[in-house]
């Protein structure tokens, strides 16, 4: 199967390639370049995008839902809802409030849909738990994992997701977490560990970096602040994520700058640099009432206690909000929402326009409103 995209503005990692073609053949990017060279594609069917931006498909490494349904409840519906918004790669996030039985049931449901070919944009799993700090995050009153971390409780879960889990979030201050991190890293080589729902010190975070801690889950959200003295602000998770060059920072960017203040977004970008930012949607399903002070906020969920419970965002909207709040360009947000997550996951075949890369592509306007989506070379939208 072949397709020739013509008259495109290709979004490269650090520049645009205007009035260009891109040749898709057998699910991969066969070639690209100026329109005058488009003859290399011969008689391939053509799609003239009339100057629209063509960039790598978006990769949402952290979302619990799509189309207002949890992945475990309706994997195909959630997967398709995200694909319509240009998300050609996704890691369904399984949350800390699931019991072991519920983790297994969720994995069984999603795996069955993947095997049936209904969720081709799912790359693997984001394990947001079980061992987080239950003081932080939504629905924490339902946390089932207790205080003790025991191999007899977690080894079967690690074995269950061997080969499919790509990120595992944990709280480095938990007693026994080093042994857990070691076991995860040994059983799942290349796994990305992430500090999440935590009040860990920089030293506790650094202790897990040899086991693969390279990510900060929803940076500046659900993290504690240590006050060494009443008059002084201490250092905690946010400072450590900012400080360590090897740690990527996830950012939830909503329309009102509630998850991360717009000034903080600009500060984090200045500190981390453009190669260590990963945009996420953290979409969730919750019907809690909107608490006072959030009038007009429509892209955030709340739990029954009024705690923020993820978002109603899709990653294309997150990109638009990032452009609005920071002044960054489409080139930048494609890096934050495609190239960087692909690099984090060791998937050099994704997240970029390159010969031989998988033809996961989106055709968008300058504000990333989706016109067309290609998944593995096939036109989806």
mmCIF file of C-alpha atoms in Angstrom:
data_model
loop_
_atom_site.group_PDB
_atom_site.id
_atom_site.type_symbol
_atom_site.label_atom_id
_atom_site.label_comp_id
_atom_site.label_asym_id
_atom_site.label_seq_id
_atom_site.Cartn_x
_atom_site.Cartn_y
_atom_site.Cartn_z
ATOM 1 C CA UNK A 1 0.000 0.000 0.000
ATOM 2 C CA UNK A 2 1.303 3.433 -0.939
ATOM 3 C CA UNK A 3 0.270 7.052 -0.452
ATOM 4 C CA UNK A 4 1.990 10.208 -1.606
ATOM 5 C CA UNK A 5 1.245 13.269 0.539
ATOM 6 C CA UNK A 6 1.873 16.369 -1.558
ATOM 7 C CA UNK A 7 2.240 20.126 -0.991
ATOM 8 C CA UNK A 8 2.833 19.612 2.729
ATOM 9 C CA UNK A 9 4.668 21.666 5.302
ATOM 10 C CA UNK A 10 6.646 18.919 7.027
ATOM 11 C CA UNK A 11 7.324 19.433 10.729
ATOM 12 C CA UNK A 12 10.848 18.238 11.397
ATOM 13 C CA UNK A 13 12.542 18.072 14.799
ATOM 14 C CA UNK A 14 13.865 21.634 14.622
ATOM 15 C CA UNK A 15 12.519 23.230 11.450
ATOM 16 C CA UNK A 16 9.873 23.159 8.716
ATOM 17 C CA UNK A 17 10.219 21.711 5.242
ATOM 18 C CA UNK A 18 7.731 23.698 3.104
ATOM 19 C CA UNK A 19 6.049 22.652 -0.139
ATOM 20 C CA UNK A 20 7.164 19.088 0.354
ATOM 21 C CA UNK A 21 6.066 15.558 -0.414
ATOM 22 C CA UNK A 22 6.084 12.510 1.841
ATOM 23 C CA UNK A 23 5.916 9.022 0.384
ATOM 24 C CA UNK A 24 4.345 6.242 2.470
ATOM 25 C CA UNK A 25 5.059 2.674 1.381
ATOM 26 C CA UNK A 26 4.315 -0.558 3.276
ATOM 27 C CA UNK A 27 3.499 1.287 6.492
ATOM 28 C CA UNK A 28 6.735 3.264 6.644
ATOM 29 C CA UNK A 29 8.075 6.593 5.460
ATOM 30 C CA UNK A 30 9.863 5.702 2.238
ATOM 31 C CA UNK A 31 11.016 9.182 1.281
ATOM 32 C CA UNK A 32 10.295 12.897 1.628
ATOM 33 C CA UNK A 33 11.622 16.161 0.313
ATOM 34 C CA UNK A 34 10.842 19.151 -1.932
ATOM 35 C CA UNK A 35 7.891 18.743 -4.308
ATOM 36 C CA UNK A 36 10.200 18.887 -7.319
ATOM 37 C CA UNK A 37 11.539 15.474 -6.250
ATOM 38 C CA UNK A 38 8.116 13.851 -5.794
ATOM 39 C CA UNK A 39 8.528 11.808 -8.978
ATOM 40 C CA UNK A 40 10.389 9.124 -6.986
ATOM 41 C CA UNK A 41 6.993 7.871 -5.778
ATOM 42 C CA UNK A 42 5.837 7.029 -9.285
ATOM 43 C CA UNK A 43 2.093 6.473 -9.557
ATOM 44 C CA UNK A 44 1.284 6.228 -5.825
ATOM 45 C CA UNK A 45 -2.176 7.626 -4.905
ATOM 46 C CA UNK A 46 -1.872 11.264 -3.904
ATOM 47 C CA UNK A 47 -3.265 13.344 -1.055
ATOM 48 C CA UNK A 48 -2.793 17.069 -1.605
ATOM 49 C CA UNK A 49 -2.858 18.714 1.838
ATOM 50 C CA UNK A 50 -2.560 22.232 0.392
ATOM 51 C CA UNK A 51 0.201 23.503 2.661
ATOM 52 C CA UNK A 52 -1.079 21.997 5.922
ATOM 53 C CA UNK A 53 1.382 20.866 8.563
ATOM 54 C CA UNK A 54 2.336 17.187 8.462
ATOM 55 C CA UNK A 55 4.009 15.978 11.635
ATOM 56 C CA UNK A 56 4.668 12.744 13.498
ATOM 57 C CA UNK A 57 1.677 11.186 15.214
ATOM 58 C CA UNK A 58 1.210 12.290 18.814
ATOM 59 C CA UNK A 59 2.208 9.935 21.630
ATOM 60 C CA UNK A 60 0.310 10.212 24.911
ATOM 61 C CA UNK A 61 2.279 8.187 27.442
ATOM 62 C CA UNK A 62 -0.079 8.954 30.337
ATOM 63 C CA UNK A 63 -3.839 8.836 29.988
ATOM 64 C CA UNK A 64 -6.443 6.724 31.718
ATOM 65 C CA UNK A 65 -9.269 7.305 29.279
ATOM 66 C CA UNK A 66 -10.394 8.364 25.841
ATOM 67 C CA UNK A 67 -13.809 9.676 24.885
ATOM 68 C CA UNK A 68 -14.793 9.791 28.562
ATOM 69 C CA UNK A 69 -14.384 6.029 29.043
ATOM 70 C CA UNK A 70 -11.621 4.238 30.917
ATOM 71 C CA UNK A 71 -9.409 2.062 28.750
ATOM 72 C CA UNK A 72 -10.189 -1.021 30.829
ATOM 73 C CA UNK A 73 -13.943 -0.467 30.401
ATOM 74 C CA UNK A 74 -13.960 -0.049 26.623
ATOM 75 C CA UNK A 75 -10.472 -0.331 25.115
ATOM 76 C CA UNK A 76 -11.551 -0.032 21.484
ATOM 77 C CA UNK A 77 -13.715 3.041 22.094
ATOM 78 C CA UNK A 78 -11.012 4.807 24.111
ATOM 79 C CA UNK A 79 -8.354 3.953 21.555
ATOM 80 C CA UNK A 80 -10.432 5.192 18.629
ATOM 81 C CA UNK A 81 -11.399 8.420 20.414
ATOM 82 C CA UNK A 82 -7.737 9.305 20.877
ATOM 83 C CA UNK A 83 -6.793 8.299 17.355
ATOM 84 C CA UNK A 84 -9.339 10.789 16.024
ATOM 85 C CA UNK A 85 -7.339 13.470 17.861
ATOM 86 C CA UNK A 86 -4.038 12.461 16.296
ATOM 87 C CA UNK A 87 -2.798 10.172 19.081
ATOM 88 C CA UNK A 88 -1.150 7.343 17.147
ATOM 89 C CA UNK A 89 0.692 6.031 20.197
ATOM 90 C CA UNK A 90 -0.720 5.687 23.713
ATOM 91 C CA UNK A 91 0.117 4.066 27.035
ATOM 92 C CA UNK A 92 -3.092 3.397 28.976
ATOM 93 C CA UNK A 93 -2.423 4.324 32.603
ATOM 94 C CA UNK A 94 -3.639 1.918 35.298
ATOM 95 C CA UNK A 95 -4.133 3.753 38.570
ATOM 96 C CA UNK A 96 -3.015 3.086 42.136
ATOM 97 C CA UNK A 97 -6.548 2.525 43.443
ATOM 98 C CA UNK A 98 -6.892 -0.754 41.525
ATOM 99 C CA UNK A 99 -6.513 -3.919 43.574
ATOM 100 C CA UNK A 100 -4.327 -6.699 42.191
ATOM 101 C CA UNK A 101 -7.419 -8.478 40.887
ATOM 102 C CA UNK A 102 -8.558 -5.257 39.209
ATOM 103 C CA UNK A 103 -5.114 -4.677 37.666
ATOM 104 C CA UNK A 104 -5.234 -8.172 36.150
ATOM 105 C CA UNK A 105 -8.803 -7.691 34.916
ATOM 106 C CA UNK A 106 -7.907 -4.358 33.293
ATOM 107 C CA UNK A 107 -4.871 -5.890 31.595
ATOM 108 C CA UNK A 108 -6.918 -8.855 30.370
ATOM 109 C CA UNK A 109 -9.566 -6.573 28.860
ATOM 110 C CA UNK A 110 -7.097 -4.309 27.080
ATOM 111 C CA UNK A 111 -4.870 -7.180 25.919
ATOM 112 C CA UNK A 112 -7.888 -8.957 24.416
ATOM 113 C CA UNK A 113 -8.823 -5.851 22.438
ATOM 114 C CA UNK A 114 -5.231 -5.429 21.246
ATOM 115 C CA UNK A 115 -5.060 -9.051 20.097
ATOM 116 C CA UNK A 116 -8.308 -8.514 18.182
ATOM 117 C CA UNK A 117 -6.679 -5.631 16.292
ATOM 118 C CA UNK A 118 -8.948 -2.991 17.824
ATOM 119 C CA UNK A 119 -6.280 -0.832 19.488
ATOM 120 C CA UNK A 120 -3.324 -0.531 17.133
ATOM 121 C CA UNK A 121 -2.223 2.749 18.693
ATOM 122 C CA UNK A 122 -1.587 1.163 22.121
ATOM 123 C CA UNK A 123 2.169 0.790 22.595
ATOM 124 C CA UNK A 124 2.168 -0.698 26.095
ATOM 125 C CA UNK A 125 1.188 0.219 29.640
ATOM 126 C CA UNK A 126 1.851 2.986 32.131
ATOM 127 C CA UNK A 127 1.653 1.486 35.619
ATOM 128 C CA UNK A 128 0.677 4.414 37.862
ATOM 129 C CA UNK A 129 1.018 2.356 41.011
ATOM 130 C CA UNK A 130 0.538 0.380 43.072
ATOM 131 C CA UNK A 131 3.220 1.826 45.337
ATOM 132 C CA UNK A 132 2.601 5.559 45.398
ATOM 133 C CA UNK A 133 2.122 7.829 48.387
ATOM 134 C CA UNK A 134 -1.608 7.647 49.190
ATOM 135 C CA UNK A 135 -1.506 11.148 50.670
ATOM 136 C CA UNK A 136 -1.420 12.524 47.116
ATOM 137 C CA UNK A 137 -3.794 12.200 44.188
ATOM 138 C CA UNK A 138 -7.490 11.703 43.595
ATOM 139 C CA UNK A 139 -9.619 8.947 45.134
ATOM 140 C CA UNK A 140 -6.864 8.297 47.655
ATOM 141 C CA UNK A 141 -9.410 7.145 50.221
ATOM 142 C CA UNK A 142 -9.806 4.009 48.070
ATOM 143 C CA UNK A 143 -6.105 3.086 48.089
ATOM 144 C CA UNK A 144 -5.901 -0.704 48.715
ATOM 145 C CA UNK A 145 -2.179 -1.434 48.953
ATOM 146 C CA UNK A 146 -1.428 -0.759 52.612
ATOM 147 C CA UNK A 147 1.902 0.237 54.081
ATOM 148 C CA UNK A 148 4.146 -2.777 53.531
ATOM 149 C CA UNK A 149 5.752 -3.567 50.179
ATOM 150 C CA UNK A 150 6.143 -7.328 49.918
ATOM 151 C CA UNK A 151 7.450 -9.434 47.001
ATOM 152 C CA UNK A 152 4.651 -11.939 47.466
ATOM 153 C CA UNK A 153 2.199 -9.131 46.661
ATOM 154 C CA UNK A 154 3.909 -7.623 43.635
ATOM 155 C CA UNK A 155 6.001 -10.248 41.819
ATOM 156 C CA UNK A 156 3.034 -11.793 40.007
ATOM 157 C CA UNK A 157 1.961 -8.330 38.811
ATOM 158 C CA UNK A 158 5.437 -7.618 37.437
ATOM 159 C CA UNK A 159 5.412 -10.976 35.665
ATOM 160 C CA UNK A 160 1.987 -10.215 34.196
ATOM 161 C CA UNK A 161 3.147 -7.017 32.492
ATOM 162 C CA UNK A 162 6.591 -8.232 31.448
ATOM 163 C CA UNK A 163 6.896 -7.293 27.792
ATOM 164 C CA UNK A 164 4.065 -4.772 27.882
ATOM 165 C CA UNK A 165 4.704 -2.273 30.718
ATOM 166 C CA UNK A 166 6.841 0.621 29.492
ATOM 167 C CA UNK A 167 6.597 3.049 32.444
ATOM 168 C CA UNK A 168 6.214 2.231 36.126
ATOM 169 C CA UNK A 169 5.461 5.085 38.516
ATOM 170 C CA UNK A 170 6.371 4.855 42.195
ATOM 171 C CA UNK A 171 7.017 6.941 45.297
ATOM 172 C CA UNK A 172 10.724 6.750 46.218
ATOM 173 C CA UNK A 173 10.087 7.488 49.899
ATOM 174 C CA UNK A 174 8.124 4.281 50.435
ATOM 175 C CA UNK A 175 9.821 1.735 52.717
ATOM 176 C CA UNK A 176 10.939 -1.219 50.625
ATOM 177 C CA UNK A 177 10.667 0.637 47.311
ATOM 178 C CA UNK A 178 14.322 0.086 46.344
ATOM 179 C CA UNK A 179 13.812 -3.672 46.335
ATOM 180 C CA UNK A 180 10.630 -3.230 44.296
ATOM 181 C CA UNK A 181 12.408 -0.980 41.778
ATOM 182 C CA UNK A 182 15.263 -3.468 41.511
ATOM 183 C CA UNK A 183 12.857 -6.330 40.814
ATOM 184 C CA UNK A 184 10.952 -4.313 38.200
ATOM 185 C CA UNK A 185 14.188 -3.331 36.442
ATOM 186 C CA UNK A 186 15.510 -6.899 36.478
ATOM 187 C CA UNK A 187 12.324 -8.462 35.135
ATOM 188 C CA UNK A 188 11.517 -5.711 32.594
ATOM 189 C CA UNK A 189 14.813 -4.487 31.074
ATOM 190 C CA UNK A 190 14.555 -0.946 29.729
ATOM 191 C CA UNK A 191 11.538 -0.046 31.857
ATOM 192 C CA UNK A 192 11.197 3.665 32.616
ATOM 193 C CA UNK A 193 10.640 4.333 36.309
ATOM 194 C CA UNK A 194 8.865 7.548 37.251
ATOM 195 C CA UNK A 195 8.555 9.473 40.507
ATOM 196 C CA UNK A 196 4.854 10.016 41.210
ATOM 197 C CA UNK A 197 2.406 10.987 43.966
ATOM 198 C CA UNK A 198 5.365 11.533 46.218
ATOM 199 C CA UNK A 199 7.105 13.704 48.761
ATOM 200 C CA UNK A 200 10.509 12.117 48.195
ATOM 201 C CA UNK A 201 13.751 13.968 48.744
ATOM 202 C CA UNK A 202 16.176 14.474 45.859
ATOM 203 C CA UNK A 203 18.418 11.898 47.499
ATOM 204 C CA UNK A 204 15.654 9.281 47.577
ATOM 205 C CA UNK A 205 14.934 9.957 43.907
ATOM 206 C CA UNK A 206 18.627 9.726 42.988
ATOM 207 C CA UNK A 207 18.825 6.328 44.696
ATOM 208 C CA UNK A 208 16.412 4.917 42.099
ATOM 209 C CA UNK A 209 18.046 6.432 39.032
ATOM 210 C CA UNK A 210 20.414 3.435 38.607
ATOM 211 C CA UNK A 211 17.304 1.272 38.202
ATOM 212 C CA UNK A 212 15.874 3.461 35.433
ATOM 213 C CA UNK A 213 14.136 6.410 37.085
ATOM 214 C CA UNK A 214 14.035 8.880 34.187
ATOM 215 C CA UNK A 215 10.633 10.561 34.461
ATOM 216 C CA UNK A 216 8.604 12.842 36.702
ATOM 217 C CA UNK A 217 4.899 11.990 36.577
ATOM 218 C CA UNK A 218 2.637 15.039 36.000
ATOM 219 C CA UNK A 219 5.385 17.406 37.147
ATOM 220 C CA UNK A 220 4.363 19.813 39.955
ATOM 221 C CA UNK A 221 1.104 17.895 40.571
ATOM 222 C CA UNK A 222 0.497 15.521 43.501
ATOM 223 C CA UNK A 223 3.910 16.252 44.970
ATOM 224 C CA UNK A 224 4.676 17.293 48.533
ATOM 225 C CA UNK A 225 6.849 20.126 49.752
ATOM 226 C CA UNK A 226 9.271 19.500 52.569
ATOM 227 C CA UNK A 227 9.683 22.399 54.988
ATOM 228 C CA UNK A 228 12.877 21.900 56.916
ATOM 229 C CA UNK A 229 12.234 25.009 58.969
ATOM 230 C CA UNK A 230 8.998 27.005 59.370
ATOM 231 C CA UNK A 231 10.479 30.007 57.595
ATOM 232 C CA UNK A 232 12.090 28.125 54.708
ATOM 233 C CA UNK A 233 10.868 26.139 51.734
ATOM 234 C CA UNK A 234 12.642 22.825 51.407
ATOM 235 C CA UNK A 235 13.439 20.797 48.320
ATOM 236 C CA UNK A 236 11.319 17.922 47.128
ATOM 237 C CA UNK A 237 10.179 16.108 44.005
ATOM 238 C CA UNK A 238 9.740 19.143 41.769
ATOM 239 C CA UNK A 239 13.202 20.482 42.514
ATOM 240 C CA UNK A 240 14.775 17.069 41.878
ATOM 241 C CA UNK A 241 12.992 16.632 38.542
ATOM 242 C CA UNK A 242 14.159 20.094 37.526
ATOM 243 C CA UNK A 243 17.715 19.461 38.711
ATOM 244 C CA UNK A 244 18.585 16.057 37.286
ATOM 245 C CA UNK A 245 19.317 16.355 33.575
ATOM 246 C CA UNK A 246 18.427 12.725 32.902
ATOM 247 C CA UNK A 247 14.827 13.058 34.129
ATOM 248 C CA UNK A 248 12.038 14.001 31.740
ATOM 249 C CA UNK A 249 9.176 16.153 33.062
ATOM 250 C CA UNK A 250 5.570 15.318 32.204
ATOM 251 C CA UNK A 251 3.352 18.383 31.915
ATOM 252 C CA UNK A 252 -0.448 18.591 31.965
ATOM 253 C CA UNK A 253 -1.345 21.845 30.234
ATOM 254 C CA UNK A 254 -4.975 22.821 30.661
ATOM 255 C CA UNK A 255 -6.669 25.916 29.279
ATOM 256 C CA UNK A 256 -6.673 27.873 32.545
ATOM 257 C CA UNK A 257 -3.175 26.924 33.698
ATOM 258 C CA UNK A 258 -4.483 25.114 36.787
ATOM 259 C CA UNK A 259 -2.400 21.931 36.730
ATOM 260 C CA UNK A 260 0.716 23.951 35.933
ATOM 261 C CA UNK A 261 0.741 27.734 36.156
ATOM 262 C CA UNK A 262 1.770 29.323 32.835
ATOM 263 C CA UNK A 263 4.769 30.994 34.491
ATOM 264 C CA UNK A 264 5.820 27.591 35.851
ATOM 265 C CA UNK A 265 5.484 26.090 32.370
ATOM 266 C CA UNK A 266 7.893 28.684 31.042
ATOM 267 C CA UNK A 267 10.244 28.170 33.978
ATOM 268 C CA UNK A 268 10.274 24.384 33.581
ATOM 269 C CA UNK A 269 10.987 24.757 29.874
ATOM 270 C CA UNK A 270 13.857 27.110 30.652
ATOM 271 C CA UNK A 271 15.332 24.675 33.171
ATOM 272 C CA UNK A 272 14.719 21.329 31.484
ATOM 273 C CA UNK A 273 15.232 22.387 27.899
ATOM 274 C CA UNK A 274 13.143 21.260 24.957
ATOM 275 C CA UNK A 275 14.540 17.710 24.927
ATOM 276 C CA UNK A 276 13.228 16.753 28.382
ATOM 277 C CA UNK A 277 9.581 17.887 28.294
ATOM 278 C CA UNK A 278 6.765 15.405 27.626
ATOM 279 C CA UNK A 279 3.205 16.670 27.243
ATOM 280 C CA UNK A 280 0.456 14.373 28.561
ATOM 281 C CA UNK A 281 -3.321 14.555 28.842
ATOM 282 C CA UNK A 282 -3.861 12.476 32.020
ATOM 283 C CA UNK A 283 -7.502 12.096 30.972
ATOM 284 C CA UNK A 284 -9.678 10.469 33.622
ATOM 285 C CA UNK A 285 -13.348 9.697 34.193
ATOM 286 C CA UNK A 286 -14.932 11.271 37.259
ATOM 287 C CA UNK A 287 -18.283 12.875 37.962
ATOM 288 C CA UNK A 288 -17.505 14.767 41.147
ATOM 289 C CA UNK A 289 -19.023 18.242 41.475
ATOM 290 C CA UNK A 290 -17.029 21.281 40.433
ATOM 291 C CA UNK A 291 -15.861 22.959 43.652
ATOM 292 C CA UNK A 292 -16.050 26.708 44.292
ATOM 293 C CA UNK A 293 -13.434 28.779 42.520
ATOM 294 C CA UNK A 294 -13.418 26.732 39.314
ATOM 295 C CA UNK A 295 -16.248 28.480 37.503
ATOM 296 C CA UNK A 296 -15.865 28.157 33.739
ATOM 297 C CA UNK A 297 -13.343 25.308 33.952
ATOM 298 C CA UNK A 298 -14.504 22.546 31.611
ATOM 299 C CA UNK A 299 -11.366 20.504 30.869
ATOM 300 C CA UNK A 300 -10.636 19.225 34.402
ATOM 301 C CA UNK A 301 -12.328 16.466 36.417
ATOM 302 C CA UNK A 302 -12.950 16.405 40.157
ATOM 303 C CA UNK A 303 -13.541 13.511 42.539
ATOM 304 C CA UNK A 304 -16.275 13.341 45.185
ATOM 305 C CA UNK A 305 -14.153 15.313 47.675
ATOM 306 C CA UNK A 306 -13.409 18.177 45.268
ATOM 307 C CA UNK A 307 -9.867 16.964 44.539
ATOM 308 C CA UNK A 308 -8.657 17.419 40.939
ATOM 309 C CA UNK A 309 -9.057 14.047 39.197
ATOM 310 C CA UNK A 310 -7.174 14.288 35.931
ATOM 311 C CA UNK A 311 -8.569 16.003 32.871
ATOM 312 C CA UNK A 312 -11.014 15.842 29.990
ATOM 313 C CA UNK A 313 -8.240 16.814 27.596
ATOM 314 C CA UNK A 314 -6.851 15.185 24.497
ATOM 315 C CA UNK A 315 -3.216 15.649 23.588
ATOM 316 C CA UNK A 316 -3.891 17.927 20.630
ATOM 317 C CA UNK A 317 -5.664 20.317 23.012
ATOM 318 C CA UNK A 318 -2.732 20.086 25.428
ATOM 319 C CA UNK A 319 -0.443 21.138 22.576
ATOM 320 C CA UNK A 320 -2.642 24.125 21.777
ATOM 321 C CA UNK A 321 -2.634 25.168 25.418
ATOM 322 C CA UNK A 322 1.151 24.858 25.570
ATOM 323 C CA UNK A 323 1.469 27.140 22.549
ATOM 324 C CA UNK A 324 -0.948 29.617 24.130
ATOM 325 C CA UNK A 325 0.723 29.703 27.563
ATOM 326 C CA UNK A 326 4.367 29.668 26.484
ATOM 327 C CA UNK A 327 4.481 31.067 22.960
ATOM 328 C CA UNK A 328 6.148 27.948 21.627
ATOM 329 C CA UNK A 329 5.681 26.830 18.019
ATOM 330 C CA UNK A 330 4.158 23.757 16.367
ATOM 331 C CA UNK A 331 7.717 22.470 15.886
ATOM 332 C CA UNK A 332 8.177 22.659 19.655
ATOM 333 C CA UNK A 333 4.934 20.937 20.631
ATOM 334 C CA UNK A 334 5.503 18.117 18.144
ATOM 335 C CA UNK A 335 8.799 17.566 19.917
ATOM 336 C CA UNK A 336 7.118 17.624 23.345
ATOM 337 C CA UNK A 337 4.208 15.378 22.296
ATOM 338 C CA UNK A 338 5.822 13.033 19.771
ATOM 339 C CA UNK A 339 9.620 13.014 19.537
ATOM 340 C CA UNK A 340 10.450 13.262 23.243
ATOM 341 C CA UNK A 341 8.021 10.536 24.379
ATOM 342 C CA UNK A 342 9.327 8.273 21.599
ATOM 343 C CA UNK A 343 12.894 8.885 22.763
ATOM 344 C CA UNK A 344 11.933 8.234 26.382
ATOM 345 C CA UNK A 345 10.399 4.885 25.375
ATOM 346 C CA UNK A 346 13.411 3.934 23.223
ATOM 347 C CA UNK A 347 11.223 3.970 20.093
ATOM 348 C CA UNK A 348 13.394 5.640 17.493
ATOM 349 C CA UNK A 349 10.987 4.409 14.797
ATOM 350 C CA UNK A 350 8.271 6.705 16.143
ATOM 351 C CA UNK A 351 7.837 10.413 16.829
ATOM 352 C CA UNK A 352 9.757 11.769 13.860
ATOM 353 C CA UNK A 353 9.690 12.211 10.125
ATOM 354 C CA UNK A 354 12.568 10.053 8.957
ATOM 355 C CA UNK A 355 13.129 7.496 6.233
ATOM 356 C CA UNK A 356 12.272 4.066 7.563
ATOM 357 C CA UNK A 357 10.242 5.391 10.481
ATOM 358 C CA UNK A 358 6.728 4.071 11.015
ATOM 359 C CA UNK A 359 4.236 6.138 9.030
ATOM 360 C CA UNK A 360 2.264 7.400 12.020
ATOM 361 C CA UNK A 361 1.423 10.914 10.889
ATOM 362 C CA UNK A 362 -1.018 13.742 11.482
ATOM 363 C CA UNK A 363 -2.112 16.490 9.121
ATOM 364 C CA UNK A 364 -3.037 19.596 11.100
ATOM 365 C CA UNK A 365 -3.523 23.338 10.843
ATOM 366 C CA UNK A 366 -1.107 25.737 12.621
ATOM 367 C CA UNK A 367 -3.065 25.310 15.886
ATOM 368 C CA UNK A 368 -2.968 21.509 15.650
ATOM 369 C CA UNK A 369 -6.590 20.969 14.733
ATOM 370 C CA UNK A 370 -6.553 17.527 13.146
ATOM 371 C CA UNK A 371 -7.441 17.090 9.471
ATOM 372 C CA UNK A 372 -6.062 13.606 8.735
ATOM 373 C CA UNK A 373 -4.415 10.796 10.697
ATOM 374 C CA UNK A 374 -2.238 7.993 9.355
ATOM 375 C CA UNK A 375 -1.624 4.934 11.529
ATOM 376 C CA UNK A 376 1.034 2.530 10.255
ATOM 377 C CA UNK A 377 0.611 4.039 6.817
ATOM 378 C CA UNK A 378 -3.158 3.683 6.600
ATOM 379 C CA UNK A 379 -5.413 6.738 6.433
ATOM 380 C CA UNK A 380 -7.648 6.653 9.511
ATOM 381 C CA UNK A 381 -9.272 10.094 9.409
#
